[in-house]
CSV table of N, CA and C in Angstrom, one decimal:
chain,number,residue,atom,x,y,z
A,1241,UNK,N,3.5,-4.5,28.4
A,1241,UNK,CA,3.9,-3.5,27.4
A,1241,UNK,C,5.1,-3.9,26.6
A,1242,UNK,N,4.8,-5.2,25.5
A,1242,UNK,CA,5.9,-5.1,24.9
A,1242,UNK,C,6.5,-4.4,23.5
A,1243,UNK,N,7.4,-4.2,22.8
A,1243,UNK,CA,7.8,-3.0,22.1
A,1243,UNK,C,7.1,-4.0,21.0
A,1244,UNK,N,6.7,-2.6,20.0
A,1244,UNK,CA,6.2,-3.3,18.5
A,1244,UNK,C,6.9,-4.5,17.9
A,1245,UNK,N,6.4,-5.4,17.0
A,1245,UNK,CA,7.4,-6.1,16.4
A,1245,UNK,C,8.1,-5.0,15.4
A,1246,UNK,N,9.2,-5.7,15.1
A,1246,UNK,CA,9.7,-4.8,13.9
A,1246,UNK,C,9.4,-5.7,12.5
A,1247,UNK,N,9.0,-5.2,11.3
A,1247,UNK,CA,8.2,-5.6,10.1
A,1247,UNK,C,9.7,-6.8,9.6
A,1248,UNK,N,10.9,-6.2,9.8
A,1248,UNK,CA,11.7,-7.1,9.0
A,1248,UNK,C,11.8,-8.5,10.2
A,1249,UNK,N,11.7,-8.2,10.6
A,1249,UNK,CA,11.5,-9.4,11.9
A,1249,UNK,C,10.9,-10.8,11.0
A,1250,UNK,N,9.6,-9.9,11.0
A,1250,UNK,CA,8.1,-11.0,9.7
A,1250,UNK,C,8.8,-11.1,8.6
A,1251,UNK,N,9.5,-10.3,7.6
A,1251,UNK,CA,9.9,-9.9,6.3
A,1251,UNK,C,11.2,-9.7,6.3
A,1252,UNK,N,12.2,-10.0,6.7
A,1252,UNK,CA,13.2,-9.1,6.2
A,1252,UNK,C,13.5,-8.6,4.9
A,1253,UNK,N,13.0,-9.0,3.7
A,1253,UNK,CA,12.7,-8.2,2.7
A,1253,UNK,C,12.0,-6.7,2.3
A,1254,UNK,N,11.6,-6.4,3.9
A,1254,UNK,CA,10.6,-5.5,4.2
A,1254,UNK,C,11.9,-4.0,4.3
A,1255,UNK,N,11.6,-3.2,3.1
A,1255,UNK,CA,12.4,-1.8,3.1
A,1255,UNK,C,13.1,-1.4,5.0
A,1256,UNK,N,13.8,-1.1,5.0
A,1256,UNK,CA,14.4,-0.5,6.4
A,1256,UNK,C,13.9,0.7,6.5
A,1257,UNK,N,13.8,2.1,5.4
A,1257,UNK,CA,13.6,3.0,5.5
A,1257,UNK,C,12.2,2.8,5.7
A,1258,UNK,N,11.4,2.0,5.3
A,1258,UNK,CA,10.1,2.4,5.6
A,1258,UNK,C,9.4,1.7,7.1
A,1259,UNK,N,10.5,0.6,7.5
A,1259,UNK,CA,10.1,0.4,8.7
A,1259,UNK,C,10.6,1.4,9.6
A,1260,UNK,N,11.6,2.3,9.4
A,1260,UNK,CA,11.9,3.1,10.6
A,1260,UNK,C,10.9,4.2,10.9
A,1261,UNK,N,10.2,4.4,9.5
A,1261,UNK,CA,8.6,5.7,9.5
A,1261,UNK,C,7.6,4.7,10.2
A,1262,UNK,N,7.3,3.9,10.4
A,1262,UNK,CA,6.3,3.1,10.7
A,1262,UNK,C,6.4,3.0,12.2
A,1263,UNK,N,8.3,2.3,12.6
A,1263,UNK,CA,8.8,2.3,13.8
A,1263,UNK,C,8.1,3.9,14.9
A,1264,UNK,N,8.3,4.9,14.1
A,1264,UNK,CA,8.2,5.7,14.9
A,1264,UNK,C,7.1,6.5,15.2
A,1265,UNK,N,5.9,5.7,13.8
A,1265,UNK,CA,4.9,6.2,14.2
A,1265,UNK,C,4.1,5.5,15.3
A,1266,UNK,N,4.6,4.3,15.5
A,1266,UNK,CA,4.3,4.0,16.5
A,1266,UNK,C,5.1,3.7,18.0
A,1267,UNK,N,5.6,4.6,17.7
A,1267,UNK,CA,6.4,4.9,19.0
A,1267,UNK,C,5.8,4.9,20.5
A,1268,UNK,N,6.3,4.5,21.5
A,1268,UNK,CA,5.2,4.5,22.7
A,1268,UNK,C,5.1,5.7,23.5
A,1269,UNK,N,6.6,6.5,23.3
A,1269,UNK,CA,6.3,8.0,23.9
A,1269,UNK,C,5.6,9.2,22.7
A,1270,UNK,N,5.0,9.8,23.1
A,1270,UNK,CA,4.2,10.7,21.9
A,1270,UNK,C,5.7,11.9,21.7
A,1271,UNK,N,6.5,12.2,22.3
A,1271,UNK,CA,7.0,12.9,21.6
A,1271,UNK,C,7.9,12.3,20.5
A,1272,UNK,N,8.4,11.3,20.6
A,1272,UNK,CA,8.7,10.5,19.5
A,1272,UNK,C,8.1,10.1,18.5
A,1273,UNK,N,6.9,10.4,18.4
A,1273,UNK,CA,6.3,10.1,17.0
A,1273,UNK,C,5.8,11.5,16.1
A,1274,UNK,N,5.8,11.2,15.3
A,1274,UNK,CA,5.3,12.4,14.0
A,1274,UNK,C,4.2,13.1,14.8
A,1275,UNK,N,4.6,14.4,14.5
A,1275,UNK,CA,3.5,15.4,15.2
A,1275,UNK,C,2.2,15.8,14.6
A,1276,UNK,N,2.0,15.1,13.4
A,1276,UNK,CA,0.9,14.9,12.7
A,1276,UNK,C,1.0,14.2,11.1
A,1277,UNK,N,-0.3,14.0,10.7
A,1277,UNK,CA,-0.6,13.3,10.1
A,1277,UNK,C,-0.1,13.9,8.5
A,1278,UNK,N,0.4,14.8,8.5
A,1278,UNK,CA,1.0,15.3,7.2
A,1278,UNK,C,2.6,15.4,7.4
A,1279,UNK,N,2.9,15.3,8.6
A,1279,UNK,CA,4.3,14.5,8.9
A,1279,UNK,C,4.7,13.2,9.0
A,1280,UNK,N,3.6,12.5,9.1
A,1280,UNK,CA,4.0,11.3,8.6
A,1280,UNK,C,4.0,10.6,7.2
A,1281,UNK,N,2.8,11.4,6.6
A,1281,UNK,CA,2.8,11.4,5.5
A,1281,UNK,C,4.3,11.6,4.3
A,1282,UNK,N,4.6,12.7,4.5
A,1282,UNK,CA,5.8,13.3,4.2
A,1282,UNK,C,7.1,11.8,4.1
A,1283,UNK,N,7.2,11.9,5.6
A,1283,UNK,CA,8.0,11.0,6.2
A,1283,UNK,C,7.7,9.1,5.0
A,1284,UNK,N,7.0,9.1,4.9
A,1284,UNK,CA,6.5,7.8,4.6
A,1284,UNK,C,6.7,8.2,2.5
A,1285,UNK,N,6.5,9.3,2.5
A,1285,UNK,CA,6.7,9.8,1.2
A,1285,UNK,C,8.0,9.3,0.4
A,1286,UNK,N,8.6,10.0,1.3
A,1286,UNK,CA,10.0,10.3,1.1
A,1286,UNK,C,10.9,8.5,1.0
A,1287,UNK,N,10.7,8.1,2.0
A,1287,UNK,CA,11.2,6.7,1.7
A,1287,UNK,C,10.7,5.8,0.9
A,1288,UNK,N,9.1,5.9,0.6
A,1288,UNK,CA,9.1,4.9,-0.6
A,1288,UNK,C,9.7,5.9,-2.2
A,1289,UNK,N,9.9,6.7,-1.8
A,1289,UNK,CA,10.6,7.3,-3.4
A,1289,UNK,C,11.7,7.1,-3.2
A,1290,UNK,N,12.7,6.9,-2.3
A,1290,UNK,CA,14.0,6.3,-2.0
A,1290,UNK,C,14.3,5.2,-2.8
A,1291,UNK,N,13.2,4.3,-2.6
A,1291,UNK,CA,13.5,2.8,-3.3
A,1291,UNK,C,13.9,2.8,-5.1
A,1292,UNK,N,14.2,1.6,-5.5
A,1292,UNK,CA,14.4,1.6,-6.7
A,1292,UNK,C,12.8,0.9,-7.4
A,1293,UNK,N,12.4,0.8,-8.3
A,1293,UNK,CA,10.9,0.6,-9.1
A,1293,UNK,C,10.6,-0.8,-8.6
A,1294,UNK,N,11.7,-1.5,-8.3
A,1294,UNK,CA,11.4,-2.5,-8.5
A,1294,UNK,C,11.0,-3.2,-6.7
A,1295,UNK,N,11.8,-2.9,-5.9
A,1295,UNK,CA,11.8,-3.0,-4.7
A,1295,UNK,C,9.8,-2.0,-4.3
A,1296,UNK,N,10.2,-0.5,-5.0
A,1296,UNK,CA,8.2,0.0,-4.4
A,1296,UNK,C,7.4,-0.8,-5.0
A,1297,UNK,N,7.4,-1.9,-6.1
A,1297,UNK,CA,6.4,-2.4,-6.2
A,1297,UNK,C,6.2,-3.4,-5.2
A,1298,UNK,N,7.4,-4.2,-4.5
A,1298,UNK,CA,7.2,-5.0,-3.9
A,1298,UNK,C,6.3,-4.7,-2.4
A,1299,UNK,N,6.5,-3.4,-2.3
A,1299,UNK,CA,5.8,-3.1,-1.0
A,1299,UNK,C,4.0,-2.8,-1.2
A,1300,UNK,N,3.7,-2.9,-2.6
A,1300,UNK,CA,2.3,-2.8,-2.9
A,1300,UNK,C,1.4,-1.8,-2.6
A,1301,UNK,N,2.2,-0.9,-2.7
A,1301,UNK,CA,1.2,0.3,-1.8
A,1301,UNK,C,2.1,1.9,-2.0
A,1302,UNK,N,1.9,2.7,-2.4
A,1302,UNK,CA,2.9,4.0,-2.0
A,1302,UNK,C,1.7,4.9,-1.7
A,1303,UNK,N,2.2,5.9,-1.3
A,1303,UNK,CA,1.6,7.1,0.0
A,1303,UNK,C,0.5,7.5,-0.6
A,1304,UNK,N,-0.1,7.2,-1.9
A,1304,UNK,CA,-1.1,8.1,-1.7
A,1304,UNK,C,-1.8,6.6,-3.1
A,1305,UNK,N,-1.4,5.5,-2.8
A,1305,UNK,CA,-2.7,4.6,-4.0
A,1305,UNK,C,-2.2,3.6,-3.1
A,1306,UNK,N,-3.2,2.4,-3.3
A,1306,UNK,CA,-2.6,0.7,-3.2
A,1306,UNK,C,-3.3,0.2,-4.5
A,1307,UNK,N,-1.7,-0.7,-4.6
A,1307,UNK,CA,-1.1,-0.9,-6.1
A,1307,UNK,C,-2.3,-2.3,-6.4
């Protein structure tokens, strides 16, 4: 049982805010993770609109298209 990788590990160019929504959706205890699928949504929303234009394109993808 070892813990996920973490994405900046592979990338460190990889947003922090969005590895921590990712981090926790896959969390190994269930109460630690998003209680549903419109909370992680939310959750995952909210940090790629954090970024600046230039950084969300780099992540190729935002919550609801891939770029």
């Amino acid at each position: 049982d070892r813990p996920v990788p973490h994405p900046r590990m592979l990338n460190p160019r990889f947003p922090g805010r969005i590895e921590s929504v990712l981090l926790r959706a896959l969390a190994k205890e269930p109460e630690a993770r998003f209680q549903s699928a419109g909370e992680f949504q939310d959750a995952y929303y909210e940090s790629v609109k954090s970024l600046d234009d230039d950084r969300r394109r780099e992540c190729y993808w935002t919550s609801d298209t891939i770029i």
